[in-house]
Amino acid sequence: MEVVKVDLREEIDNSYDITIGRGLLEGLAMELKKNPANKFVIITDSNIAGTYGKRLLNDLKKRNIGAHLINFPAGEKSKTRKTKEKIENEMLKLALGRDACIISLGGGVAGDIAGFAAATYMRGIPYIQVPTTLLAMVDSSIGGKVAVDTMHAKNAIGSFYQPKKVVVDLNFLKTLPKKELVNGLAELIKHALIKDRGFFHFIEKNIGGILACDADILKTAIKRSCEIKADIVMQDEKEKGIRRILNYGHTIGHAIESSLGYKISHGNAIAIGMGYAAKLSAKLGFLHEGSVIRQNNLLEYIGLPHKLSHHKLKPRKILEHIQYDKKITNGRINFVLLNSIGDAFVSDDVAIEDIKNILEER
Ligand code: ADP
Ligand code: ZN
């Protein structure tokens, strides 16, 4: 036997900056003029294509930068292989080559589809994240996880593909509906719960200001949330270890989303997931009961659910969907639990039976 070795130990620098401020959209076109890309394609959803999308497109054109805009129907239901294919076909029709750069403008849905399209178009072209929802600003635009949903499981088809930069313009939040703000707060609170007790105190103390969109309080909270996410991603880009704690509330949350055909918002679903994950953490002897109540009180205060109540979902159905998402060995799975507020860990030994019991408590 002969052996031909393919030695591929790569060292790549995937570093990028997250800039946070007000009015950054206005300066973006000017900044992109310095970018080596020849052509930009803005990918955005139908709700904001006519406002922010057009504004950015015109800014780019005014500076003689080649630019196109592609939009898809707003909403999680668009996060599919089909939408990605449509976008790719449009890009091919525009004869965009490897020198093109994608600008993802929108919430988590735009970011995920545009990022995944960037990952595979011509075997990968650069992309820039311009998140316009709170959820995308503090979570989904950072870390390079890009994917689409399938009927079986959320984010089932995707890739790790880092953006070249993330531009967080807080002015977008001025037009964001309250329910979308609350949706993003679920992830922001998650970051505090898994990593930073002090930040959890800050949120509790300033929740009034956050809900009222107080500029300084929001900026502080968003920056801290981005830092926590970035810090975890830096330690474990491909989610082989520590990054898994970011999935706190997500095992049950994702199962609820796919069971309900994505008719529940991601924030609501993971808030319910965190409710049960905290309860389970207490039941297994890690988390103090008082901390479960504290977490759930904060969720409740901002209008997020922490249990299933009115959703007509049987625990059995949720467990079925967990099986699509997770490897089950001898009736046990990996599950993110809390030791205390601000300290999460991954247990590789949580019994499915215990999850079922917690879900049945309602
Ligand atoms: P998420 O960011 O939670 O993953 P989406 O990407 O679907 O979710 O965005 C949620 C909704 O908010 C969409 O209908 C989208 O069009 C809308 N949206 C996004 N950004 C803004 C904004 N800055 N102002 C108003 N509506 C927005
Ligand atoms: Zn999430």
PDB file of C-alpha atoms in Angstrom, residues 83-249:
ATOM      1  CA  THR A  83     -34.893  31.117  -0.015  1.00  0.00           C
ATOM      2  CA  LYS A  84     -31.144  30.619  -0.078  1.00  0.00           C
ATOM      3  CA  GLU A  85     -31.390  29.061  -3.539  1.00  0.00           C
ATOM      4  CA  LYS A  86     -33.504  31.942  -4.830  1.00  0.00           C
ATOM      5  CA  ILE A  87     -30.958  34.458  -3.555  1.00  0.00           C
ATOM      6  CA  GLU A  88     -28.118  32.476  -5.129  1.00  0.00           C
ATOM      7  CA  ASN A  89     -29.947  32.342  -8.450  1.00  0.00           C
ATOM      8  CA  GLU A  90     -30.410  36.116  -8.375  1.00  0.00           C
ATOM      9  CA  MET A  91     -26.740  36.585  -7.589  1.00  0.00           C
ATOM     10  CA  LEU A  92     -25.781  34.322 -10.484  1.00  0.00           C
ATOM     11  CA  LYS A  93     -28.099  36.232 -12.778  1.00  0.00           C
ATOM     12  CA  LEU A  94     -26.325  39.429 -11.729  1.00  0.00           C
ATOM     13  CA  ALA A  95     -23.083  37.679 -12.738  1.00  0.00           C
ATOM     14  CA  LEU A  96     -21.558  38.330  -9.329  1.00  0.00           C
ATOM     15  CA  GLY A  97     -18.182  36.697  -8.978  1.00  0.00           C
ATOM     16  CA  ARG A  98     -15.668  36.036  -6.267  1.00  0.00           C
ATOM     17  CA  ASP A  99     -14.934  39.738  -5.926  1.00  0.00           C
ATOM     18  CA  ALA A 100     -18.436  40.412  -4.596  1.00  0.00           C
ATOM     19  CA  CYS A 101     -19.212  41.037  -0.937  1.00  0.00           C
ATOM     20  CA  ILE A 102     -22.537  40.378   0.756  1.00  0.00           C
ATOM     21  CA  ILE A 103     -23.994  42.855   3.214  1.00  0.00           C
ATOM     22  CA  SER A 104     -26.532  41.194   5.443  1.00  0.00           C
ATOM     23  CA  LEU A 105     -28.959  43.888   6.606  1.00  0.00           C
ATOM     24  CA  GLY A 106     -31.675  42.806   8.998  1.00  0.00           C
ATOM     25  CA  GLY A 107     -32.476  40.519  11.886  1.00  0.00           C
ATOM     26  CA  GLY A 108     -31.270  37.036  12.631  1.00  0.00           C
ATOM     27  CA  VAL A 109     -33.081  35.618   9.636  1.00  0.00           C
ATOM     28  CA  ALA A 110     -31.322  37.882   7.114  1.00  0.00           C
ATOM     29  CA  GLY A 111     -28.002  37.322   8.879  1.00  0.00           C
ATOM     30  CA  ASP A 112     -28.299  33.551   8.817  1.00  0.00           C
ATOM     31  CA  ILE A 113     -29.428  33.233   5.208  1.00  0.00           C
ATOM     32  CA  ALA A 114     -27.037  35.861   3.859  1.00  0.00           C
ATOM     33  CA  GLY A 115     -24.132  34.438   5.858  1.00  0.00           C
ATOM     34  CA  PHE A 116     -24.841  30.906   4.682  1.00  0.00           C
ATOM     35  CA  ALA A 117     -25.179  32.104   1.085  1.00  0.00           C
ATOM     36  CA  ALA A 118     -21.810  33.870   1.479  1.00  0.00           C
ATOM     37  CA  ALA A 119     -20.280  30.652   2.819  1.00  0.00           C
ATOM     38  CA  THR A 120     -21.163  28.644  -0.266  1.00  0.00           C
ATOM     39  CA  TYR A 121     -21.415  31.160  -3.144  1.00  0.00           C
ATOM     40  CA  MET A 122     -18.404  30.500  -5.391  1.00  0.00           C
ATOM     41  CA  ARG A 123     -17.067  28.399  -2.485  1.00  0.00           C
ATOM     42  CA  GLY A 124     -17.164  31.403  -0.178  1.00  0.00           C
ATOM     43  CA  ILE A 125     -17.207  35.185  -0.545  1.00  0.00           C
ATOM     44  CA  PRO A 126     -16.853  37.781   2.234  1.00  0.00           C
ATOM     45  CA  TYR A 127     -19.828  39.196   4.086  1.00  0.00           C
ATOM     46  CA  ILE A 128     -20.562  41.972   6.533  1.00  0.00           C
ATOM     47  CA  GLN A 129     -23.215  41.799   9.218  1.00  0.00           C
ATOM     48  CA  VAL A 130     -25.392  44.852   9.741  1.00  0.00           C
ATOM     49  CA  PRO A 131     -27.877  43.668  12.370  1.00  0.00           C
ATOM     50  CA  THR A 132     -31.084  45.677  12.742  1.00  0.00           C
ATOM     51  CA  THR A 133     -32.839  43.745  15.536  1.00  0.00           C
ATOM     52  CA  LEU A 134     -31.681  43.532  19.142  1.00  0.00           C
ATOM     53  CA  LEU A 135     -31.433  39.751  18.834  1.00  0.00           C
ATOM     54  CA  ALA A 136     -29.107  39.989  15.863  1.00  0.00           C
ATOM     55  CA  MET A 137     -27.027  42.754  17.493  1.00  0.00           C
ATOM     56  CA  VAL A 138     -26.309  40.905  20.716  1.00  0.00           C
ATOM     57  CA  ASP A 139     -26.235  37.361  19.457  1.00  0.00           C
ATOM     58  CA  SER A 140     -26.771  35.984  15.972  1.00  0.00           C
ATOM     59  CA  SER A 141     -24.551  38.405  14.025  1.00  0.00           C
ATOM     60  CA  ILE A 142     -21.523  37.428  16.124  1.00  0.00           C
ATOM     61  CA  GLY A 143     -19.689  34.139  15.920  1.00  0.00           C
ATOM     62  CA  GLY A 144     -20.221  32.969  12.361  1.00  0.00           C
ATOM     63  CA  LYS A 145     -22.899  30.355  12.915  1.00  0.00           C
ATOM     64  CA  VAL A 146     -25.006  30.547   9.759  1.00  0.00           C
ATOM     65  CA  ALA A 147     -27.797  28.173   8.843  1.00  0.00           C
ATOM     66  CA  VAL A 148     -31.284  27.513   7.558  1.00  0.00           C
ATOM     67  CA  ASP A 149     -34.118  25.585   9.204  1.00  0.00           C
ATOM     68  CA  THR A 150     -35.725  22.361   8.060  1.00  0.00           C
ATOM     69  CA  MET A 151     -39.076  20.920   9.056  1.00  0.00           C
ATOM     70  CA  HIS A 152     -37.240  18.514  11.357  1.00  0.00           C
ATOM     71  CA  ALA A 153     -34.930  20.826  13.187  1.00  0.00           C
ATOM     72  CA  LYS A 154     -33.915  24.441  13.436  1.00  0.00           C
ATOM     73  CA  ASN A 155     -30.574  25.498  11.953  1.00  0.00           C
ATOM     74  CA  ALA A 156     -30.069  21.938  10.753  1.00  0.00           C
ATOM     75  CA  ILE A 157     -28.201  22.853   7.561  1.00  0.00           C
ATOM     76  CA  GLY A 158     -25.431  25.390   7.887  1.00  0.00           C
ATOM     77  CA  SER A 159     -21.840  26.261   8.436  1.00  0.00           C
ATOM     78  CA  PHE A 160     -19.350  28.148  10.575  1.00  0.00           C
ATOM     79  CA  TYR A 161     -18.444  31.176   8.489  1.00  0.00           C
ATOM     80  CA  GLN A 162     -17.217  34.359  10.109  1.00  0.00           C
ATOM     81  CA  PRO A 163     -18.185  37.819   8.824  1.00  0.00           C
ATOM     82  CA  LYS A 164     -15.517  40.395   7.945  1.00  0.00           C
ATOM     83  CA  LYS A 165     -17.087  42.897  10.308  1.00  0.00           C
ATOM     84  CA  VAL A 166     -20.207  43.534  12.372  1.00  0.00           C
ATOM     85  CA  VAL A 167     -21.700  47.017  12.410  1.00  0.00           C
ATOM     86  CA  VAL A 168     -24.143  47.621  15.264  1.00  0.00           C
ATOM     87  CA  ASP A 169     -26.042  50.855  14.657  1.00  0.00           C
ATOM     88  CA  LEU A 170     -28.254  51.487  17.683  1.00  0.00           C
ATOM     89  CA  ASN A 171     -30.466  53.857  15.654  1.00  0.00           C
ATOM     90  CA  PHE A 172     -32.135  50.827  14.056  1.00  0.00           C
ATOM     91  CA  LEU A 173     -33.756  50.095  17.408  1.00  0.00           C
ATOM     92  CA  LYS A 174     -35.859  53.265  17.097  1.00  0.00           C
ATOM     93  CA  THR A 175     -38.177  51.534  14.642  1.00  0.00           C
ATOM     94  CA  LEU A 176     -37.989  48.043  16.110  1.00  0.00           C
ATOM     95  CA  PRO A 177     -41.389  46.869  17.423  1.00  0.00           C
ATOM     96  CA  LYS A 178     -41.509  46.295  21.192  1.00  0.00           C
ATOM     97  CA  LYS A 179     -42.149  42.583  20.742  1.00  0.00           C
ATOM     98  CA  GLU A 180     -38.904  42.261  18.753  1.00  0.00           C
ATOM     99  CA  LEU A 181     -37.008  44.145  21.456  1.00  0.00           C
ATOM    100  CA  VAL A 182     -38.316  41.695  24.050  1.00  0.00           C
ATOM    101  CA  ASN A 183     -37.363  38.814  21.758  1.00  0.00           C
ATOM    102  CA  GLY A 184     -33.750  40.007  21.728  1.00  0.00           C
ATOM    103  CA  LEU A 185     -33.757  40.554  25.476  1.00  0.00           C
ATOM    104  CA  ALA A 186     -34.149  36.799  25.926  1.00  0.00           C
ATOM    105  CA  GLU A 187     -30.662  36.259  24.442  1.00  0.00           C
ATOM    106  CA  LEU A 188     -29.207  39.246  26.273  1.00  0.00           C
ATOM    107  CA  ILE A 189     -30.462  37.867  29.585  1.00  0.00           C
ATOM    108  CA  LYS A 190     -29.149  34.427  28.586  1.00  0.00           C
ATOM    109  CA  HIS A 191     -25.650  35.884  28.249  1.00  0.00           C
ATOM    110  CA  ALA A 192     -25.891  37.299  31.774  1.00  0.00           C
ATOM    111  CA  LEU A 193     -27.250  34.032  33.172  1.00  0.00           C
ATOM    112  CA  ILE A 194     -24.481  31.879  31.722  1.00  0.00           C
ATOM    113  CA  LYS A 195     -21.492  34.124  32.313  1.00  0.00           C
ATOM    114  CA  ASP A 196     -21.907  37.314  34.295  1.00  0.00           C
ATOM    115  CA  ARG A 197     -23.752  37.656  37.568  1.00  0.00           C
ATOM    116  CA  GLY A 198     -22.946  41.381  37.762  1.00  0.00           C
ATOM    117  CA  PHE A 199     -24.515  41.913  34.365  1.00  0.00           C
ATOM    118  CA  PHE A 200     -27.642  40.095  35.550  1.00  0.00           C
ATOM    119  CA  HIS A 201     -27.846  42.589  38.459  1.00  0.00           C
ATOM    120  CA  PHE A 202     -27.396  45.429  35.999  1.00  0.00           C
ATOM    121  CA  ILE A 203     -30.275  44.181  33.854  1.00  0.00           C
ATOM    122  CA  GLU A 204     -32.518  43.713  36.895  1.00  0.00           C
ATOM    123  CA  LYS A 205     -31.728  47.216  38.105  1.00  0.00           C
ATOM    124  CA  ASN A 206     -32.082  48.894  34.723  1.00  0.00           C
ATOM    125  CA  ILE A 207     -34.869  46.894  33.137  1.00  0.00           C
ATOM    126  CA  GLY A 208     -37.152  49.948  33.096  1.00  0.00           C
ATOM    127  CA  GLY A 209     -34.572  51.937  31.121  1.00  0.00           C
ATOM    128  CA  ILE A 210     -33.926  49.020  28.784  1.00  0.00           C
ATOM    129  CA  LEU A 211     -37.619  48.627  27.980  1.00  0.00           C
ATOM    130  CA  ALA A 212     -37.912  52.388  27.470  1.00  0.00           C
ATOM    131  CA  CYS A 213     -34.938  52.222  25.063  1.00  0.00           C
ATOM    132  CA  ASP A 214     -32.821  54.578  27.164  1.00  0.00           C
ATOM    133  CA  ALA A 215     -29.840  55.240  24.897  1.00  0.00           C
ATOM    134  CA  ASP A 216     -27.015  54.897  27.426  1.00  0.00           C
ATOM    135  CA  ILE A 217     -28.439  51.921  29.287  1.00  0.00           C
ATOM    136  CA  LEU A 218     -29.129  50.058  26.036  1.00  0.00           C
ATOM    137  CA  LYS A 219     -25.662  50.759  24.723  1.00  0.00           C
ATOM    138  CA  THR A 220     -24.052  49.465  27.919  1.00  0.00           C
ATOM    139  CA  ALA A 221     -26.210  46.333  27.898  1.00  0.00           C
ATOM    140  CA  ILE A 222     -25.649  45.626  24.190  1.00  0.00           C
ATOM    141  CA  LYS A 223     -21.898  46.130  24.467  1.00  0.00           C
ATOM    142  CA  ARG A 224     -21.632  43.789  27.463  1.00  0.00           C
ATOM    143  CA  SER A 225     -23.749  41.170  25.713  1.00  0.00           C
ATOM    144  CA  CYS A 226     -21.562  41.363  22.580  1.00  0.00           C
ATOM    145  CA  GLU A 227     -18.441  41.060  24.742  1.00  0.00           C
ATOM    146  CA  ILE A 228     -19.708  37.924  26.469  1.00  0.00           C
ATOM    147  CA  LYS A 229     -20.636  36.295  23.166  1.00  0.00           C
ATOM    148  CA  ALA A 230     -17.361  37.325  21.491  1.00  0.00           C
ATOM    149  CA  ASP A 231     -15.318  36.125  24.457  1.00  0.00           C
ATOM    150  CA  ILE A 232     -16.887  32.668  24.367  1.00  0.00           C
ATOM    151  CA  VAL A 233     -16.575  32.422  20.561  1.00  0.00           C
ATOM    152  CA  MET A 234     -12.898  33.414  20.781  1.00  0.00           C
ATOM    153  CA  GLN A 235     -12.233  30.520  23.127  1.00  0.00           C
ATOM    154  CA  ASP A 236     -14.061  27.956  21.028  1.00  0.00           C
ATOM    155  CA  GLU A 237     -14.924  29.059  17.483  1.00  0.00           C
ATOM    156  CA  LYS A 238     -16.279  25.706  16.294  1.00  0.00           C
ATOM    157  CA  GLU A 239     -18.302  24.824  19.393  1.00  0.00           C
ATOM    158  CA  LYS A 240     -16.264  21.873  20.592  1.00  0.00           C
ATOM    159  CA  GLY A 241     -16.475  22.822  24.263  1.00  0.00           C
ATOM    160  CA  ILE A 242     -17.236  26.028  26.147  1.00  0.00           C
ATOM    161  CA  ARG A 243     -19.249  27.581  23.283  1.00  0.00           C
ATOM    162  CA  ARG A 244     -21.951  25.034  23.992  1.00  0.00           C
ATOM    163  CA  ILE A 245     -23.004  27.000  27.086  1.00  0.00           C
ATOM    164  CA  LEU A 246     -24.494  29.555  24.669  1.00  0.00           C
ATOM    165  CA  ASN A 247     -27.149  26.932  24.032  1.00  0.00           C
ATOM    166  CA  TYR A 248     -28.621  27.482  27.491  1.00  0.00           C
ATOM    167  CA  GLY A 249     -32.410  27.208  27.053  1.00  0.00           C
TER     168      GLY A 249
END
